[in-house]
GROMACS .gro file of C-alpha atoms in nm:
model
  461
    1MET     CA    1  -6.253   2.385   6.631
    2LEU     CA    2  -6.505   2.309   6.327
    3ARG     CA    3  -6.744   2.623   6.296
    4LEU     CA    4  -7.008   2.603   6.067
    5TYR     CA    5  -7.285   2.846   5.955
    6ASP     CA    6  -7.639   2.762   6.051
    7THR     CA    7  -7.895   2.862   5.786
    8GLN     CA    8  -8.165   2.879   6.072
    9THR     CA    9  -8.004   3.097   6.337
   10ARG     CA   10  -7.801   3.243   6.070
   11GLU     CA   11  -7.465   3.289   6.238
   12VAL     CA   12  -7.127   3.070   6.245
   13ARG     CA   13  -7.186   2.827   6.537
   14ASP     CA   14  -6.908   2.582   6.684
   15PHE     CA   15  -6.970   2.222   6.561
   16VAL     CA   16  -7.108   2.011   6.864
   17PRO     CA   17  -7.171   1.667   6.761
   18LEU     CA   18  -7.511   1.510   6.965
   19VAL     CA   19  -7.264   1.231   7.042
   20GLU     CA   20  -6.903   1.295   7.120
   21GLY     CA   21  -6.671   1.147   6.784
   22LYS     CA   22  -7.000   1.099   6.540
   23ALA     CA   23  -7.167   1.327   6.262
   24GLY     CA   24  -7.488   1.277   6.169
   25LEU     CA   25  -7.529   1.410   5.794
   26TYR     CA   26  -7.876   1.420   5.602
   27VAL     CA   27  -7.824   1.566   5.222
   28CYS     CA   28  -8.122   1.616   5.060
   29GLY     CA   29  -8.059   1.430   4.720
   30LEU     CA   30  -8.174   1.465   4.304
   31THR     CA   31  -8.460   1.428   4.153
   32VAL     CA   32  -8.380   1.202   3.902
   33GLN     CA   33  -8.613   1.275   3.603
   34SER     CA   34  -8.334   1.417   3.366
   35GLU     CA   35  -7.985   1.394   3.299
   36PRO     CA   36  -7.713   1.574   3.606
   37HIS     CA   37  -7.556   1.917   3.507
   38VAL     CA   38  -7.284   2.134   3.683
   39GLY     CA   39  -7.575   2.321   3.878
   40HIS     CA   40  -7.682   1.964   3.983
   41VAL     CA   41  -7.337   1.831   4.111
   42ARG     CA   42  -7.226   2.129   4.311
   43SER     CA   43  -7.424   2.044   4.662
   44ALA     CA   44  -7.294   1.673   4.628
   45VAL     CA   45  -6.947   1.852   4.569
   46ASN     CA   46  -6.976   2.023   4.866
   47PHE     CA   47  -7.117   1.793   5.068
   48ASP     CA   48  -6.829   1.557   5.028
   49VAL     CA   49  -6.584   1.796   5.102
   50LEU     CA   50  -6.768   1.833   5.427
   51GLN     CA   51  -6.784   1.446   5.434
   52ARG     CA   52  -6.401   1.456   5.414
   53TRP     CA   53  -6.294   1.688   5.633
   54LEU     CA   54  -6.525   1.549   5.941
   55ARG     CA   55  -6.350   1.213   5.890
   56HIS     CA   56  -6.032   1.386   5.834
   57GLU     CA   57  -6.076   1.505   6.186
   58GLY     CA   58  -6.148   1.185   6.320
   59TYR     CA   59  -6.525   1.184   6.367
   60ASP     CA   60  -6.692   0.891   6.252
   61VAL     CA   61  -6.925   1.026   6.001
   62SER     CA   62  -7.292   0.889   5.878
   63PHE     CA   63  -7.399   0.991   5.577
   64ILE     CA   64  -7.725   0.976   5.414
   65ARG     CA   65  -7.795   1.124   5.089
   66ASN     CA   66  -8.166   1.039   4.950
   67THR     CA   67  -8.294   0.993   4.595
   68THR     CA   68  -8.632   1.105   4.511
   69ASP     CA   69  -8.730   0.847   4.247
   70ILE     CA   70  -9.104   0.937   4.201
   71ASP     CA   71  -9.286   1.275   4.140
   72ASP     CA   72  -9.498   1.503   3.955
   73LYS     CA   73  -9.193   1.551   3.705
   74ILE     CA   74  -9.112   1.217   3.687
   75LEU     CA   75  -9.427   1.100   3.561
   76ALA     CA   76  -9.471   1.418   3.301
   77LYS     CA   77  -9.117   1.348   3.189
   78ALA     CA   78  -9.209   0.966   3.114
   79GLU     CA   79  -9.502   1.016   2.974
   80GLU     CA   80  -9.378   1.263   2.693
   81GLN     CA   81  -9.117   1.009   2.644
   82GLY     CA   82  -9.315   0.696   2.621
   83ARG     CA   83  -9.206   0.486   2.827
   84PRO     CA   84  -9.252   0.369   3.241
   85TRP     CA   85  -9.142   0.666   3.540
   86TYR     CA   86  -8.952   0.378   3.679
   87ASN     CA   87  -8.777   0.339   3.371
   88LEU     CA   88  -8.677   0.677   3.297
   89ALA     CA   89  -8.587   0.690   3.715
   90TYR     CA   90  -8.337   0.438   3.700
   91ASP     CA   91  -8.176   0.584   3.351
   92MET     CA   92  -8.084   0.895   3.506
   93LYS     CA   93  -7.999   0.759   3.868
   94ARG     CA   94  -7.751   0.571   3.657
   95GLU     CA   95  -7.685   0.924   3.503
   96LEU     CA   96  -7.667   1.059   3.816
   97ASP     CA   97  -7.422   0.778   3.967
   98ARG     CA   98  -7.164   0.795   3.656
   99ALA     CA   99  -7.160   1.164   3.685
  100TYR     CA  100  -7.051   1.152   4.070
  101ALA     CA  101  -6.788   0.898   3.993
  102SER     CA  102  -6.649   1.140   3.735
  103LEU     CA  103  -6.615   1.409   3.988
  104ASN     CA  104  -6.438   1.120   4.267
  105VAL     CA  105  -6.798   1.210   4.540
  106MET     CA  106  -6.756   0.935   4.818
  107PRO     CA  107  -7.092   0.741   4.815
  108PRO     CA  108  -7.279   0.804   5.111
  109THR     CA  109  -7.324   0.554   5.424
  110TYR     CA  110  -7.633   0.496   5.256
  111GLU     CA  111  -7.880   0.629   4.984
  112PRO     CA  112  -8.213   0.589   4.990
  113ALA     CA  113  -8.477   0.576   4.739
  114ALA     CA  114  -8.798   0.772   4.823
  115THR     CA  115  -9.001   0.435   4.646
  116GLY     CA  116  -8.872   0.193   4.907
  117HIS     CA  117  -9.005   0.416   5.217
  118VAL     CA  118  -9.326   0.450   5.184
  119PRO     CA  119  -9.435   0.219   5.485
  120GLU     CA  120  -9.245   0.478   5.676
  121MET     CA  121  -9.398   0.741   5.513
  122LEU     CA  122  -9.757   0.625   5.577
  123GLU     CA  123  -9.655   0.588   5.946
  124LEU     CA  124  -9.532   0.916   5.996
  125ILE     CA  125  -9.864   1.081   5.799
  126THR     CA  126 -10.033   0.835   6.046
  127ARG     CA  127  -9.884   1.019   6.325
  128LEU     CA  128  -9.957   1.360   6.218
  129ILE     CA  129 -10.335   1.291   6.167
  130GLU     CA  130 -10.362   1.174   6.518
  131ALA     CA  131 -10.116   1.448   6.664
  132GLY     CA  132 -10.388   1.669   6.483
  133HIS     CA  133 -10.141   1.835   6.288
  134ALA     CA  134 -10.266   1.631   5.939
  135TYR     CA  135 -10.573   1.558   5.796
  136PRO     CA  136 -10.726   1.366   5.482
  137ALA     CA  137 -10.904   1.595   5.234
  138GLU     CA  138 -11.317   1.582   5.195
  139ASP     CA  139 -11.268   1.589   4.875
  140GLY     CA  140 -11.281   1.243   4.731
  141SER     CA  141 -10.893   1.278   4.651
  142GLY     CA  142 -10.757   1.085   4.880
  143ASP     CA  143 -10.554   1.362   4.976
  144VAL     CA  144 -10.384   1.434   5.310
  145TYR     CA  145 -10.228   1.770   5.368
  146PHE     CA  146 -10.018   1.919   5.671
  147ASP     CA  147 -10.244   2.180   5.829
  148VAL     CA  148  -9.962   2.457   5.860
  149GLN     CA  149 -10.217   2.683   6.133
  150SER     CA  150 -10.164   2.402   6.356
  151TRP     CA  151  -9.831   2.466   6.401
  152PRO     CA  152  -9.755   2.794   6.564
  153ALA     CA  153  -9.374   2.738   6.437
  154TYR     CA  154  -9.435   2.751   6.063
  155GLY     CA  155  -9.152   2.969   5.925
  156GLU     CA  156  -8.899   2.947   6.149
  157LEU     CA  157  -8.631   2.786   5.964
  158THR     CA  158  -8.704   3.079   5.672
  159HIS     CA  159  -8.784   3.339   5.903
  160GLN     CA  160  -9.131   3.406   5.756
  161ARG     CA  161  -9.476   3.461   5.894
  162ILE     CA  162  -9.714   3.223   5.773
  163ASP     CA  163  -9.969   3.513   5.625
  164ASP     CA  164  -9.641   3.624   5.400
  165MET     CA  165  -9.614   3.300   5.247
  166GLU     CA  166  -9.820   3.203   4.924
  167ALA     CA  167  -9.985   2.911   4.846
  168ALA     CA  168  -9.843   2.540   4.844
  169GLY     CA  169  -9.892   2.489   4.464
  170ASP     CA  170  -9.847   2.086   4.492
  171ALA     CA  171 -10.185   1.966   4.487
  172ASP     CA  172 -10.553   2.114   4.408
  173PRO     CA  173 -10.579   2.367   4.627
  174ARG     CA  174 -10.973   2.263   4.684
  175GLY     CA  175 -10.918   2.010   4.935
  176LYS     CA  176 -10.777   2.212   5.191
  177ARG     CA  177 -10.814   2.406   5.460
  178ASP     CA  178 -10.601   2.660   5.391
  179PRO     CA  179 -10.406   2.754   5.062
  180ARG     CA  180 -10.050   2.692   5.263
  181ASP     CA  181 -10.146   2.367   5.383
  182PHE     CA  182  -9.896   2.129   5.198
  183ALA     CA  183  -9.973   1.765   5.037
  184LEU     CA  184  -9.796   1.451   5.270
  185TRP     CA  185  -9.975   1.210   5.010
  186LYS     CA  186 -10.126   1.255   4.706
  187GLY     CA  187 -10.446   0.997   4.629
  188LYS     CA  188 -10.427   0.847   4.259
  189LYS     CA  189 -10.528   0.997   3.950
  190ALA     CA  190 -10.732   0.817   3.709
  191SER     CA  191 -10.472   0.946   3.472
  192GLU     CA  192 -10.160   0.829   3.672
  193PRO     CA  193 -10.026   0.480   3.599
  194GLU     CA  194 -10.112   0.204   3.848
  195THR     CA  195  -9.719   0.095   3.884
  196ALA     CA  196  -9.707   0.470   4.060
  197SER     CA  197  -9.930   0.411   4.342
  198TRP     CA  198  -9.954   0.271   4.712
  199PRO     CA  199 -10.237   0.121   4.911
  200SER     CA  200 -10.328   0.341   5.210
  201PRO     CA  201 -10.563   0.440   5.493
  202TRP     CA  202 -10.662   0.703   5.259
  203GLY     CA  203 -10.635   0.518   4.906
  204ARG     CA  204 -10.409   0.420   4.671
  205GLY     CA  205 -10.164   0.714   4.627
  206ARG     CA  206  -9.809   0.808   4.671
  207PRO     CA  207  -9.600   1.035   4.888
  208GLY     CA  208  -9.580   1.416   4.875
  209TRP     CA  209  -9.218   1.520   4.832
  210HIS     CA  210  -9.148   1.655   5.198
  211ILE     CA  211  -9.244   1.393   5.369
  212GLU     CA  212  -9.027   1.156   5.206
  213CYS     CA  213  -8.683   1.316   5.371
  214SER     CA  214  -8.867   1.302   5.704
  215ALA     CA  215  -8.898   0.987   5.715
  216MET     CA  216  -8.585   0.859   5.538
  217ALA     CA  217  -8.395   1.095   5.755
  218GLY     CA  218  -8.535   1.002   6.099
  219LYS     CA  219  -8.512   0.594   5.988
  220TYR     CA  220  -8.122   0.611   5.954
  221LEU     CA  221  -8.040   0.932   6.165
  222GLY     CA  222  -8.265   0.883   6.425
  223SER     CA  223  -8.527   1.165   6.575
  224ALA     CA  224  -8.240   1.406   6.623
  225PHE     CA  225  -7.931   1.391   6.410
  226ASP     CA  226  -7.685   1.686   6.376
  227ILE     CA  227  -7.638   1.808   5.993
  228HIS     CA  228  -7.886   1.860   5.744
  229GLY     CA  229  -7.799   2.017   5.388
  230GLY     CA  230  -7.872   2.107   5.033
  231GLY     CA  231  -7.919   2.395   4.780
  232VAL     CA  232  -8.004   2.702   4.884
  233ASP     CA  233  -8.347   2.699   4.648
  234LEU     CA  234  -8.491   2.423   4.914
  235ARG     CA  235  -8.484   2.599   5.245
  236PHE     CA  236  -8.847   2.714   5.107
  237PRO     CA  237  -9.086   2.505   5.096
  238HIS     CA  238  -8.920   2.188   5.096
  239HIS     CA  239  -8.682   2.202   5.409
  240GLU     CA  240  -8.952   2.418   5.614
  241ASN     CA  241  -9.219   2.197   5.547
  242GLU     CA  242  -8.952   1.909   5.639
  243VAL     CA  243  -8.888   2.078   5.976
  244ALA     CA  244  -9.230   2.182   6.059
  245GLN     CA  245  -9.386   1.812   5.984
  246SER     CA  246  -9.118   1.638   6.167
  247ARG     CA  247  -9.106   1.845   6.505
  248ALA     CA  248  -9.484   1.860   6.496
  249ALA     CA  249  -9.467   1.441   6.464
  250GLY     CA  250  -9.248   1.467   6.826
  251GLN     CA  251  -8.875   1.446   6.642
  252ARG     CA  252  -8.608   1.694   6.762
  253PHE     CA  253  -8.479   1.678   6.377
  254ALA     CA  254  -8.150   1.872   6.254
  255SER     CA  255  -7.923   2.060   6.526
  256TYR     CA  256  -7.752   2.260   6.170
  257TRP     CA  257  -7.934   2.369   5.870
  258MET     CA  258  -7.652   2.419   5.643
  259HIS     CA  259  -7.685   2.528   5.220
  260ASN     CA  260  -7.482   2.534   4.913
  261ALA     CA  261  -7.553   2.822   4.655
  262TRP     CA  262  -7.672   2.783   4.349
  263ILE     CA  263  -7.421   2.813   3.996
  264THR     CA  264  -7.607   3.086   3.756
  265THR     CA  265  -7.561   3.148   3.390
  266ALA     CA  266  -7.632   3.482   3.274
  267GLY     CA  267  -7.746   3.517   3.658
  268GLU     CA  268  -8.057   3.272   3.665
  269LYS     CA  269  -8.036   2.931   3.859
  270MET     CA  270  -7.889   2.677   3.617
  271SER     CA  271  -8.203   2.459   3.552
  272LYS     CA  272  -8.336   2.238   3.255
  273SER     CA  273  -8.651   2.459   3.283
  274LEU     CA  274  -8.443   2.773   3.161
  275GLY     CA  275  -8.275   2.597   2.912
  276ASN     CA  276  -7.917   2.689   3.043
  277SER     CA  277  -7.814   2.395   3.161
  278LEU     CA  278  -7.432   2.211   3.103
  279LEU     CA  279  -7.480   1.839   3.121
  280ILE     CA  280  -7.164   1.639   3.282
  281PRO     CA  281  -7.036   1.433   2.964
  282GLU     CA  282  -7.054   1.737   2.769
  283VAL     CA  283  -6.801   1.936   3.022
  284LEU     CA  284  -6.595   1.683   3.054
  285LYS     CA  285  -6.503   1.662   2.667
  286ARG     CA  286  -6.316   2.017   2.786
  287VAL     CA  287  -6.166   1.959   3.106
  288ARG     CA  288  -6.131   1.677   3.279
  289GLY     CA  289  -6.317   1.592   3.625
  290ILE     CA  290  -6.059   1.624   3.854
  291GLU     CA  291  -6.043   1.988   3.708
  292LEU     CA  292  -6.408   2.025   3.686
  293ARG     CA  293  -6.411   1.974   4.088
  294PHE     CA  294  -6.126   2.209   4.168
  295TYR     CA  295  -6.354   2.458   3.985
  296LEU     CA  296  -6.601   2.385   4.214
  297VAL     CA  297  -6.430   2.373   4.518
  298ALA     CA  298  -6.241   2.651   4.489
  299ALA     CA  299  -6.550   2.850   4.550
  300HIS     CA  300  -6.713   2.889   4.913
  301TYR     CA  301  -6.982   2.646   4.910
  302ARG     CA  302  -7.206   2.939   5.016
  303SER     CA  303  -7.098   3.187   4.726
  304HIS     CA  304  -7.309   3.216   4.410
  305VAL     CA  305  -7.112   3.087   4.092
  306GLU     CA  306  -7.129   3.266   3.759
  307PHE     CA  307  -6.987   2.987   3.548
  308SER     CA  308  -6.822   3.068   3.219
  309PHE     CA  309  -6.631   2.816   3.034
  310GLU     CA  310  -6.287   3.091   3.096
  311ALA     CA  311  -6.274   3.042   3.431
  312LEU     CA  312  -6.303   2.660   3.427
  313ASP     CA  313  -6.038   2.685   3.177
  314GLU     CA  314  -5.818   2.899   3.390
  315ALA     CA  315  -5.914   2.716   3.726
  316ALA     CA  316  -5.820   2.383   3.487
  317GLN     CA  317  -5.460   2.534   3.423
  318GLY     CA  318  -5.401   2.648   3.768
  319PHE     CA  319  -5.451   2.256   3.871
  320ARG     CA  320  -5.204   2.134   3.612
  321ARG     CA  321  -4.956   2.373   3.804
  322ILE     CA  322  -5.003   2.216   4.121
  323GLU     CA  323  -4.980   1.879   3.949
  324GLY     CA  324  -4.674   1.974   3.793
  325PHE     CA  325  -4.504   2.011   4.105
  326LEU     CA  326  -4.588   1.628   4.204
  327GLU     CA  327  -4.486   1.531   3.894
  328ARG     CA  328  -4.143   1.711   3.959
  329ALA     CA  329  -4.160   1.625   4.349
  330GLY     CA  330  -4.126   1.288   4.235
  331GLU     CA  331  -4.343   0.998   4.449
  332GLU     CA  332  -4.411   1.145   4.760
  333GLU     CA  333  -4.661   1.011   5.047
  334ALA     CA  334  -4.957   1.244   5.211
  335GLY     CA  335  -4.822   1.436   5.517
  336GLU     CA  336  -4.993   1.660   5.750
  337VAL     CA  337  -5.216   1.950   5.651
  338PRO     CA  338  -5.088   2.291   5.767
  339GLN     CA  339  -5.238   2.496   5.987
  340ALA     CA  340  -5.328   2.759   5.802
  341PHE     CA  341  -5.529   2.494   5.582
  342ALA     CA  342  -5.663   2.351   5.894
  343ASP     CA  343  -5.791   2.689   5.978
  344ALA     CA  344  -5.950   2.747   5.664
  345MET     CA  345  -6.134   2.474   5.667
  346ASP     CA  346  -6.243   2.495   6.015
  347ASP     CA  347  -6.406   2.834   5.934
  348ASP     CA  348  -6.695   2.701   5.761
  349LEU     CA  349  -6.504   2.528   5.494
  350GLY     CA  350  -6.338   2.822   5.394
  351THR     CA  351  -6.202   2.621   5.060
  352PRO     CA  352  -6.081   2.943   4.860
  353ALA     CA  353  -5.851   3.039   5.141
  354ALA     CA  354  -5.785   2.681   5.225
  355VAL     CA  355  -5.716   2.659   4.837
  356ALA     CA  356  -5.486   2.991   4.891
  357VAL     CA  357  -5.286   2.772   5.125
  358LEU     CA  358  -5.261   2.487   4.852
  359PHE     CA  359  -5.102   2.745   4.597
  360ASP     CA  360  -4.860   2.893   4.875
  361THR     CA  361  -4.696   2.559   4.952
  362VAL     CA  362  -4.690   2.489   4.604
  363ARG     CA  363  -4.447   2.798   4.527
  364GLU     CA  364  -4.263   2.730   4.814
  365GLY     CA  365  -4.219   2.420   4.694
  366ASN     CA  366  -4.041   2.531   4.395
  367ARG     CA  367  -3.804   2.787   4.585
  368SER     CA  368  -3.706   2.513   4.791
  369GLY     CA  369  -3.440   2.233   4.723
  370ASP     CA  370  -3.630   1.961   4.900
  371PRO     CA  371  -3.956   1.970   4.762
  372ALA     CA  372  -4.054   1.639   4.899
  373PRO     CA  373  -4.183   1.788   5.282
  374TYR     CA  374  -4.380   2.095   5.071
  375ALA     CA  375  -4.520   1.800   4.786
  376ALA     CA  376  -4.671   1.562   5.138
  377GLN     CA  377  -4.861   1.869   5.234
  378VAL     CA  378  -4.963   1.928   4.909
  379ARG     CA  379  -5.106   1.545   4.884
  380ALA     CA  380  -5.222   1.560   5.241
  381MET     CA  381  -5.442   1.922   5.144
  382LEU     CA  382  -5.572   1.760   4.781
  383ASP     CA  383  -5.660   1.452   4.984
  384VAL     CA  384  -5.935   1.654   5.175
  385LEU     CA  385  -6.050   1.821   4.939
  386GLY     CA  386  -6.088   1.512   4.677
  387LEU     CA  387  -5.819   1.592   4.429
  388ASP     CA  388  -5.512   1.361   4.506
  389PRO     CA  389  -5.438   1.265   4.118
  390ALA     CA  390  -5.289   0.952   4.278
  391ASP     CA  391  -5.655   0.874   4.433
  392PRO     CA  392  -5.769   0.539   4.183
  393ALA     CA  393  -6.079   0.732   4.156
  394TRP     CA  394  -5.898   0.943   3.907
  395PRO     CA  395  -5.826   0.750   3.641
  396ASP     CA  396  -5.758   1.045   3.384
  397ALA     CA  397  -5.581   1.243   3.660
  398GLN     CA  398  -5.285   1.182   3.544
  399LYS     CA  399  -5.337   1.221   3.200
  400THR     CA  400  -5.339   1.565   3.128
  401ASP     CA  401  -5.074   1.460   2.812
  402ALA     CA  402  -4.831   1.120   2.857
  403GLY     CA  403  -4.487   1.227   2.963
  404LEU     CA  404  -4.571   1.666   2.944
  405SER     CA  405  -4.290   1.681   3.231
  406ASP     CA  406  -4.006   1.526   3.046
  407VAL     CA  407  -4.152   1.641   2.726
  408VAL     CA  408  -4.166   2.035   2.811
  409ASP     CA  409  -3.833   1.983   3.020
  410ALA     CA  410  -3.613   1.901   2.666
  411LEU     CA  411  -3.802   2.196   2.504
  412LEU     CA  412  -3.711   2.435   2.746
  413SER     CA  413  -3.334   2.310   2.859
  414GLY     CA  414  -3.222   2.519   2.568
  415LEU     CA  415  -3.414   2.831   2.646
  416LEU     CA  416  -3.329   2.824   3.009
  417ALA     CA  417  -2.994   2.751   2.961
  418GLN     CA  418  -2.965   3.055   2.738
  419ARG     CA  419  -3.154   3.298   2.979
  420SER     CA  420  -2.953   3.169   3.228
  421GLU     CA  421  -2.638   3.288   3.072
  422ALA     CA  422  -2.779   3.595   2.931
  423ARG     CA  423  -2.811   3.689   3.313
  424ALA     CA  424  -2.524   3.575   3.451
  425ALA     CA  425  -2.352   3.840   3.168
  426LYS     CA  426  -2.602   4.079   3.303
  427ASP     CA  427  -2.758   4.104   2.993
  428PHE     CA  428  -3.120   4.162   3.161
  429ALA     CA  429  -3.264   4.232   2.829
  430THR     CA  430  -3.236   3.918   2.667
  431ALA     CA  431  -3.275   3.757   2.979
  432ASP     CA  432  -3.623   3.909   3.023
  433ALA     CA  433  -3.712   3.848   2.639
  434ILE     CA  434  -3.663   3.487   2.677
  435ARG     CA  435  -3.860   3.464   2.986
  436ASP     CA  436  -4.108   3.660   2.791
  437GLN     CA  437  -4.117   3.414   2.524
  438ILE     CA  438  -4.202   3.134   2.754
  439ALA     CA  439  -4.463   3.301   2.952
  440ALA     CA  440  -4.613   3.362   2.605
  441ALA     CA  441  -4.668   2.999   2.612
  442GLY     CA  442  -4.867   2.962   2.953
  443ILE     CA  443  -4.531   2.862   3.108
  444GLU     CA  444  -4.405   3.028   3.470
  445VAL     CA  445  -4.032   3.038   3.573
  446GLU     CA  446  -3.928   3.111   3.906
  447ASP     CA  447  -3.572   3.166   3.994
  448THR     CA  448  -3.479   2.943   4.306
  449PRO     CA  449  -3.167   2.861   4.480
  450ASP     CA  450  -3.100   2.560   4.270
  451GLY     CA  451  -3.169   2.715   3.914
  452PRO     CA  452  -3.503   2.802   3.735
  453VAL     CA  453  -3.820   2.612   3.794
  454TRP     CA  454  -4.085   2.622   3.547
  455SER     CA  455  -4.448   2.543   3.583
  456LEU     CA  456  -4.814   2.581   3.398
  457SER     CA  457  -4.895   2.987   3.497
  458GLN     CA  458  -5.192   3.019   3.651
  459LYS     CA  459  -5.335   3.405   3.651
  460ASP     CA  460  -5.384   3.568   3.978
  461ALA     CA  461  -5.219   3.258   4.175
   0.00000   0.00000   0.00000
């Protein structure tokens, strides 16, 4: 049975869906203000693996991943660049789509945009006002705020007391009853373009960040659904505010909360503001998309990853070893995943252990006189992880180097023959010297009952 770590309860729990055989998954997507970097796409890759595993296990998955296309940062960046905010958001959304495609991130069931769901947000805000959990500001700003003191459970997701929380910095505090109250609706400012506002009962304005996800999750998954996911940096205030406003409006909301960890550089979260971001097109000049995905998948989704090109190159080399095995095994349809792989995935998406099973299977296949059954298992595991080189979504997956396997075979055949002759003559010093020469070229040799088998080497594999 699949078990998942629930951020709210802080324990690993059996996954029991609300409707048998179905799984509703909502993941907070990106605010499309700038080009996506490696840190941005980790969440998409991690939750793509989750939806693939759920589907592999027979669940009918409804997966919603939103896009925030109206936001303070979008307006500010668009003004800096001298272009309409919607043009910036559209361009960055296209960049994001290309980044996802380059990493074989499956499209969600639906990908709603915030600007397309303002009526649902207005309806939700009205319900909160009528229930006594929200109020229009009395300062003439047109803002509407959630009253955190009206909801005793506020802080339940992150296990915080209201008195220990900092003030919400999403709007001018002058119109708030409590500095921790957060904006549901932001009245239009004179400096903002008319196109960035919508009519409302409180005057023209635009939605606050948090209300967007509550409205979209409720529209497409209903008042109760199974899993809500996103980056760990969204736990507070974004997800805390989501759960508060949704439940205050009478919705049960999510049964499980899952959060992926950061990718850091020099110990700091990778972000545009820190100037240490690594844009996807730039990284893909160094490695292929399938290799970058392997690097991201090999780490557990709740583990912080300290990014380095050395680690990325090592992961790429390891993946090429898997590809080399599949090339030598020939065309083989995907079979069943090994039980050890399934056990690892059922243990809170334990991808590090699952990848270890993958490499073990490759090694066993290299030693076997009949690699086909092992290749079928490898293909099945790669398919679950979104890493099958035969997947048409990877147009460059087989292009490590045209004919690489045949070229290396031709170059190595003479050396391997000399090594075999030396071993037969018990001249182990010469045999070891030849093996060291091959290893220095980044090639690993395994002696099998059917003769030596080479593969690209990988540290600690």
